[in-house]
XYZ file of C-alpha atoms in Angstrom:
480
model
C 153.938 109.800 271.897
C 157.743 110.036 271.500
C 158.243 108.818 275.068
C 155.964 105.855 274.410
C 157.818 104.820 271.230
C 161.241 105.271 272.830
C 160.206 103.110 275.795
C 158.996 100.316 273.492
C 162.297 100.499 271.576
C 164.339 100.353 274.803
C 162.443 97.233 275.921
C 163.231 95.483 272.644
C 166.887 96.564 272.719
C 167.075 95.375 276.333
C 166.193 91.850 275.260
C 169.047 91.690 272.749
C 171.631 93.381 274.984
C 171.020 93.009 278.711
C 169.220 89.713 278.147
C 172.277 88.382 276.339
C 174.493 89.579 279.199
C 172.384 87.748 281.798
C 172.495 84.598 279.665
C 176.300 84.851 279.434
C 176.693 85.385 283.192
C 174.493 82.386 283.962
C 176.286 80.133 281.478
C 174.057 78.013 279.248
C 174.926 74.351 278.718
C 173.161 73.169 275.563
C 174.401 69.602 276.014
C 172.817 69.227 279.457
C 169.669 67.096 279.500
C 166.605 69.021 280.683
C 164.032 67.704 283.210
C 161.528 67.238 280.355
C 163.639 64.224 279.363
C 165.407 63.190 282.586
C 162.148 63.037 284.580
C 159.563 62.581 281.837
C 156.305 61.390 283.454
C 153.573 62.270 280.950
C 151.882 64.660 283.426
C 154.095 67.625 284.356
C 157.406 66.618 282.738
C 156.751 66.569 278.985
C 159.030 67.941 276.197
C 157.356 70.724 274.204
C 158.634 73.027 271.440
C 160.106 76.479 272.040
C 157.302 78.450 270.378
C 154.636 76.607 272.323
C 156.561 76.997 275.580
C 157.055 80.706 274.887
C 153.343 81.281 274.398
C 152.472 79.225 277.474
C 154.995 81.174 279.561
C 153.594 84.493 278.321
C 150.031 83.512 279.123
C 151.117 82.025 282.480
C 152.728 85.250 283.678
C 150.466 87.797 281.968
C 147.280 87.774 284.019
C 145.337 90.966 284.589
C 148.521 92.349 286.176
C 150.086 93.890 283.012
C 146.712 95.480 282.170
C 144.905 96.349 285.413
C 148.171 97.294 287.169
C 149.370 99.752 284.476
C 145.862 101.248 284.197
C 145.863 102.014 287.934
C 149.529 103.007 287.702
C 148.684 105.477 284.926
C 147.279 107.728 287.660
C 150.887 108.533 288.593
C 151.608 109.877 285.108
C 154.472 109.075 282.691
C 156.764 108.135 285.591
C 154.951 104.786 285.295
C 156.685 104.292 281.917
C 160.088 104.543 283.596
C 159.196 101.863 286.132
C 157.789 99.517 283.475
C 160.917 99.777 281.297
C 163.561 99.699 284.043
C 161.662 97.103 286.048
C 161.160 94.773 283.088
C 164.748 94.875 281.796
C 166.790 94.985 285.003
C 164.520 93.228 287.496
C 161.525 91.326 286.099
C 163.205 89.614 283.153
C 166.306 88.800 285.251
C 164.003 87.382 287.942
C 162.114 85.207 285.451
C 165.238 83.995 283.649
C 167.167 83.014 286.754
C 164.272 81.274 288.502
C 163.453 79.340 285.345
C 167.020 78.325 284.544
C 167.970 77.433 288.133
C 164.821 75.307 288.272
C 165.955 73.504 285.113
C 169.351 72.843 286.692
C 167.557 71.379 289.733
C 165.171 69.057 287.912
C 162.223 71.426 287.724
C 162.242 72.472 291.394
C 159.755 75.096 292.542
C 160.776 78.185 294.493
C 160.275 76.731 298.022
C 162.760 73.927 297.292
C 165.225 76.345 295.727
C 164.891 78.784 298.631
C 165.526 75.965 301.085
C 168.609 74.835 299.223
C 170.247 78.230 298.666
C 168.909 80.380 301.533
C 168.413 77.834 304.331
C 165.905 75.131 305.206
C 163.725 77.488 307.264
C 163.168 79.556 304.111
C 161.758 76.475 302.404
C 158.872 76.345 304.882
C 158.315 80.114 304.874
C 158.347 80.390 301.083
C 156.108 77.352 300.748
C 153.383 79.042 302.819
C 153.812 82.436 301.102
C 153.883 80.896 297.614
C 150.715 78.851 298.140
C 148.997 81.918 299.638
C 150.067 84.011 296.653
C 148.804 81.405 294.202
C 145.464 81.177 296.002
C 145.106 84.966 295.838
C 146.100 84.962 292.163
C 143.700 82.152 291.343
C 140.874 83.941 293.135
C 141.606 87.334 291.565
C 141.806 85.639 288.177
C 138.374 84.133 288.662
C 136.589 87.309 289.736
C 138.243 89.630 287.186
C 137.427 87.686 283.975
C 134.009 86.701 285.328
C 133.171 90.377 285.806
C 134.454 91.314 282.349
C 132.445 88.519 280.705
C 129.353 89.469 282.685
C 129.614 93.054 281.427
C 130.445 91.961 277.865
C 127.321 89.761 277.812
C 125.322 92.642 279.315
C 124.136 90.464 282.188
C 122.633 87.860 279.848
C 124.360 85.060 281.789
C 124.383 85.145 285.580
C 127.702 86.050 287.210
C 127.540 82.903 289.364
C 127.208 80.696 286.272
C 130.216 82.362 284.595
C 132.259 81.957 287.772
C 131.289 78.283 287.979
C 132.328 77.629 284.377
C 135.719 79.270 284.966
C 136.244 77.175 288.107
C 135.341 74.015 286.174
C 137.948 74.847 283.532
C 140.538 75.546 286.223
C 139.927 72.142 287.804
C 140.474 70.353 284.499
C 143.598 72.380 283.643
C 145.011 71.703 287.116
C 144.478 67.952 287.046
C 145.088 66.905 283.426
C 148.578 66.487 281.877
C 150.103 69.805 280.837
C 149.935 69.020 277.118
C 146.237 68.075 277.072
C 144.617 71.474 277.617
C 147.295 74.063 278.359
C 149.628 72.884 275.605
C 146.854 72.822 272.997
C 144.641 75.783 273.855
C 147.272 78.363 274.783
C 148.666 78.955 271.257
C 145.144 79.895 270.093
C 144.452 82.086 273.096
C 147.906 83.613 272.753
C 147.104 84.718 269.211
C 143.988 86.494 270.505
C 146.056 88.226 273.198
C 148.700 89.415 270.740
C 146.097 90.621 268.246
C 144.256 92.626 270.903
C 147.470 94.251 272.169
C 148.607 95.086 268.629
C 145.152 96.508 267.896
C 145.177 98.859 270.884
C 148.804 99.899 270.291
C 148.253 100.363 266.571
C 145.235 102.602 267.094
C 147.166 104.735 269.572
C 149.705 105.380 266.827
C 147.146 105.746 264.026
C 145.030 108.270 265.907
C 148.062 110.172 267.188
C 146.868 109.765 270.764
C 147.997 112.489 273.178
C 150.217 110.302 275.339
C 151.991 112.444 277.977
C 155.739 112.853 277.588
C 158.225 111.761 280.244
C 158.347 113.508 283.609
C 159.287 112.506 287.147
C 156.384 114.498 288.569
C 153.885 112.551 290.660
C 150.524 113.244 289.007
C 148.412 110.948 291.187
C 145.174 112.825 292.042
C 145.297 111.503 295.597
C 148.976 112.253 296.062
C 149.851 108.594 296.716
C 153.610 108.068 297.119
C 155.419 106.797 294.026
C 157.675 104.639 296.199
C 156.567 102.026 297.080
C 152.976 102.236 295.811
C 153.765 102.462 292.088
C 155.974 99.352 292.358
C 153.207 97.477 294.177
C 150.526 98.652 291.738
C 152.472 97.854 288.543
C 153.889 94.440 289.383
C 153.299 91.974 286.545
C 154.253 94.649 284.013
C 157.647 95.196 285.651
C 158.515 92.488 288.199
C 156.286 89.890 289.816
C 157.032 87.140 292.313
C 154.087 85.266 290.830
C 156.294 84.555 287.813
C 158.683 82.570 290.035
C 155.832 80.151 290.670
C 155.095 79.829 286.941
C 158.557 79.426 285.402
C 159.060 75.906 286.874
C 156.035 74.742 284.878
C 157.995 75.520 281.723
C 161.337 74.369 283.171
C 159.743 70.913 283.223
C 158.825 71.073 279.522
C 161.805 72.840 277.876
C 163.846 70.855 275.372
C 167.136 72.771 275.722
C 168.741 75.385 277.970
C 169.504 77.533 274.921
C 165.791 78.375 274.688
C 165.758 80.003 278.132
C 166.435 83.593 277.066
C 163.607 83.612 274.540
C 161.132 81.892 276.859
C 161.906 83.443 280.250
C 163.619 86.785 279.588
C 161.868 87.443 276.288
C 158.315 86.821 277.414
C 158.798 89.207 280.355
C 159.830 91.873 277.843
C 156.682 91.139 275.821
C 154.658 91.538 279.003
C 156.366 94.881 279.590
C 155.310 95.999 276.104
C 151.710 94.979 276.853
C 151.875 96.989 280.082
C 153.223 100.028 278.187
C 150.363 99.864 275.679
C 147.625 99.788 278.322
C 149.265 102.432 280.520
C 149.596 104.706 277.463
C 145.991 104.060 276.425
C 144.676 104.898 279.894
C 146.772 108.077 280.086
C 145.830 109.329 276.637
C 142.089 108.724 276.784
C 141.146 109.213 280.425
C 144.096 111.001 281.935
C 143.809 112.731 285.304
C 140.531 113.144 287.152
C 138.505 111.305 284.493
C 140.635 108.167 284.890
C 140.454 108.354 288.672
C 136.662 108.699 288.588
C 136.291 105.852 286.103
C 138.416 103.489 288.223
C 136.471 104.514 291.329
C 133.128 103.818 289.651
C 133.878 100.553 287.884
C 137.460 99.529 288.527
C 140.187 98.902 285.968
C 137.875 96.501 284.136
C 135.604 99.382 283.140
C 138.614 101.293 281.809
C 139.561 98.251 279.708
C 136.122 98.183 278.109
C 136.058 101.945 277.514
C 139.535 101.949 275.941
C 138.796 98.929 273.740
C 135.481 100.181 272.358
C 136.688 103.782 272.012
C 139.738 102.829 269.948
C 138.505 99.748 268.070
C 134.740 100.066 267.780
C 132.156 97.399 268.548
C 133.712 94.384 266.800
C 137.352 95.224 267.448
C 136.541 96.276 271.013
C 134.832 92.962 271.696
C 137.854 91.050 270.407
C 140.170 93.206 272.519
C 138.132 92.622 275.669
C 138.141 88.894 274.923
C 141.925 89.126 274.635
C 142.054 90.724 278.086
C 139.738 88.054 279.494
C 142.144 85.416 278.171
C 144.984 86.795 280.312
C 143.622 86.133 283.794
C 142.068 82.815 282.832
C 145.347 81.518 281.407
C 147.184 82.569 284.549
C 144.520 81.411 286.977
C 144.624 77.838 285.708
C 148.401 77.596 286.036
C 148.260 79.319 289.447
C 146.231 76.415 290.788
C 148.419 73.940 288.895
C 151.545 75.455 290.470
C 149.958 75.341 293.933
C 149.159 71.666 293.425
C 152.734 70.926 292.315
C 154.324 72.925 295.162
C 152.239 71.175 297.818
C 152.918 67.784 296.224
C 156.661 68.436 296.236
C 156.547 69.666 299.828
C 154.696 66.646 301.237
C 156.386 64.296 298.756
C 153.312 62.867 297.042
C 153.865 61.525 293.479
C 151.515 63.046 290.898
C 151.213 60.209 288.405
C 147.861 59.066 289.832
C 144.794 61.229 289.266
C 143.526 60.702 292.822
C 146.754 62.117 294.265
C 146.306 65.248 292.162
C 142.605 65.451 293.031
C 142.830 65.366 296.835
C 145.536 68.045 296.817
C 143.760 70.337 294.343
C 140.151 70.255 295.565
C 140.789 71.967 298.937
C 142.525 74.771 297.023
C 139.400 75.393 294.978
C 137.160 75.311 298.054
C 139.264 77.992 299.766
C 139.471 80.045 296.571
C 135.699 79.930 296.110
C 135.266 81.279 299.642
C 137.722 84.105 298.885
C 135.682 85.259 295.877
C 133.345 86.955 298.360
C 136.142 89.354 299.411
C 136.412 92.851 297.959
C 138.537 92.802 294.789
C 140.518 95.907 295.772
C 141.477 94.326 299.115
C 142.468 91.089 297.403
C 144.632 93.051 294.970
C 146.462 94.804 297.814
C 147.252 91.539 299.585
C 148.313 90.076 296.259
C 150.564 93.087 295.615
C 152.583 92.934 298.821
C 152.870 89.124 298.741
C 153.940 89.381 295.116
C 156.699 91.881 295.910
C 158.026 89.795 298.816
C 158.203 86.641 296.711
C 160.032 88.504 293.931
C 162.691 89.651 296.405
C 163.181 86.106 297.717
C 163.401 84.687 294.194
C 166.018 87.289 293.232
C 168.064 86.459 296.339
C 167.941 82.787 295.276
C 169.309 83.796 291.870
C 171.923 86.027 293.460
C 173.048 83.208 295.766
C 173.283 80.779 292.861
C 175.634 83.175 291.056
C 177.553 84.258 294.170
C 178.473 80.698 295.155
C 180.124 80.308 291.743
C 181.938 83.646 292.103
C 179.906 85.050 289.182
C 178.672 88.642 288.932
C 175.712 88.250 291.290
C 174.928 91.989 291.494
C 172.629 91.723 288.460
C 170.256 89.881 290.818
C 171.360 91.249 294.197
C 170.642 94.915 293.407
C 167.034 94.366 292.259
C 166.578 91.948 295.201
C 167.584 94.700 297.634
C 165.308 97.177 295.843
C 162.268 94.884 296.037
C 163.025 94.096 299.682
C 162.916 97.823 300.421
C 159.655 98.110 298.459
C 158.087 95.249 300.433
C 159.112 96.512 303.868
C 158.112 100.104 303.115
C 154.663 98.993 301.978
C 154.173 96.733 305.009
C 155.126 99.498 307.432
C 153.110 102.268 305.713
C 150.022 100.638 304.206
C 146.664 100.537 306.045
C 146.637 96.743 305.634
C 150.060 96.730 307.321
C 151.165 98.905 310.249
C 149.847 102.185 308.840
C 152.868 104.205 309.973
C 153.859 107.633 308.569
C 155.974 107.441 305.389
C 159.106 108.933 306.962
C 159.010 106.368 309.762
C 158.258 103.602 307.269
C 161.246 104.524 305.101
C 163.532 104.473 308.135
C 162.282 101.115 309.441
C 162.312 99.619 305.937
C 165.911 100.739 305.453
C 166.975 99.115 308.730
C 165.073 95.907 307.946
C 166.520 95.750 304.435
C 170.014 96.247 305.842
C 169.506 93.290 308.175
C 168.327 91.134 305.271
C 171.363 92.092 303.172
C 173.714 91.300 306.075
C 172.094 87.886 306.514
C 172.399 87.254 302.785
C 176.107 88.150 302.792
C 176.671 85.843 305.779
C 174.834 83.006 303.993
C 176.970 83.543 300.887
C 180.086 83.114 303.052
C 178.730 79.915 304.635
C 177.700 78.383 301.306
C 181.054 79.152 299.728
C 182.758 77.313 302.592
C 180.763 74.144 301.913
C 183.050 71.801 300.014
C 181.613 70.793 296.631
C 178.332 72.649 297.105
C 176.071 71.025 294.529
C 174.354 73.980 292.926
C 172.887 71.765 290.202
C 171.184 68.641 291.503
C 167.823 66.967 292.027
C 165.952 68.533 294.936
C 162.425 67.427 293.958
C 162.673 63.722 293.184
C 159.961 61.952 295.165
C 160.133 58.374 293.896
């Protein structure tokens, strides 16, 4: 219990200390006009208040990742707490802040445009494909996960296919309509449900004096799975997630002032870390060890969610808590498809003022996603995990380049970028869905590959610094 409380306190302190440092290094300009005003279009570029943007950002980034991931990560033991805290403060929140703020400085640009500008034009095309793939996987995962939870909550009263269809219908509307029509209005209500459910679970852990394991570096995974890189792949959205780099530009197009960036981008990642801590602690305390492993094997992380909620909060409170969990994937799935639509539109330079332009880009995405719902959830999650890690590394290198060109202390982004690159390569070389090589060989090859990436990054920094009057802040998305 002491470890749990200390970790929560460190996360909060991290926001006020390290978050402030990152803000100072970046250099906020409160007088600079944001894209919400400079490119206001009534669809994607619309000024919205800080509190509303904060809640939208939280719900955008907090899908099932900070719940399902930490539950599966709880199999490793309290070492998962260390990754959640360190990852959130030094990697995830830095990642979210820099991608959001650099997007604001470049008129709401999405990651592919930013990667092309700062890392080279070839990266624009590569990141565009990876980002759209990631968003399709996220959208699909965030259809199947809440549909399954609702199906179980309703005890099979409504057919799974009907629930899935209703979620898809909502996603289509949220993807096509102006951001303030559904997302801007519904999210504050759904956000309250999310916060209440998290507070309820966390409060009951404290009230009941739950036996949460204290800190240890020991790997307690029943199957002996390697902590590095598997823990970092498993607990992504609760520590660092490339998916967030696709979501932050949605808010960069609606923020009223740069001064709100730390609260919205850095702060909401810290809140997500706290949510991840609560669910990891709940899973460890109630079903730790073999029981948790068996429960996940029999019904997945969703079954653990239901068991935790009803065990700690009873029938009524448990139902509300499960509804709060269902809210998470739905409010990330809708913006996943919205982001995919915006990224493709920016890439092929199609204005989004007309409904038909939005429709013909979005509908194929839903067709592909519907086909993917027939895939095994565990397999989808693995592909999502490795794609997620790779995107996070690229986004951090974009942030590092942005700072390096200005001779600012870029290591706050470069170090976590190198770490996540090593995570991605190690997983690709060792995982069955990758090359399936022995861990020792995978570590060696990942180290060599990461070294090559770092050398290329350093060379690109040198080239960009030599460009006279490199315009780090300019419009890279205008498609008039």
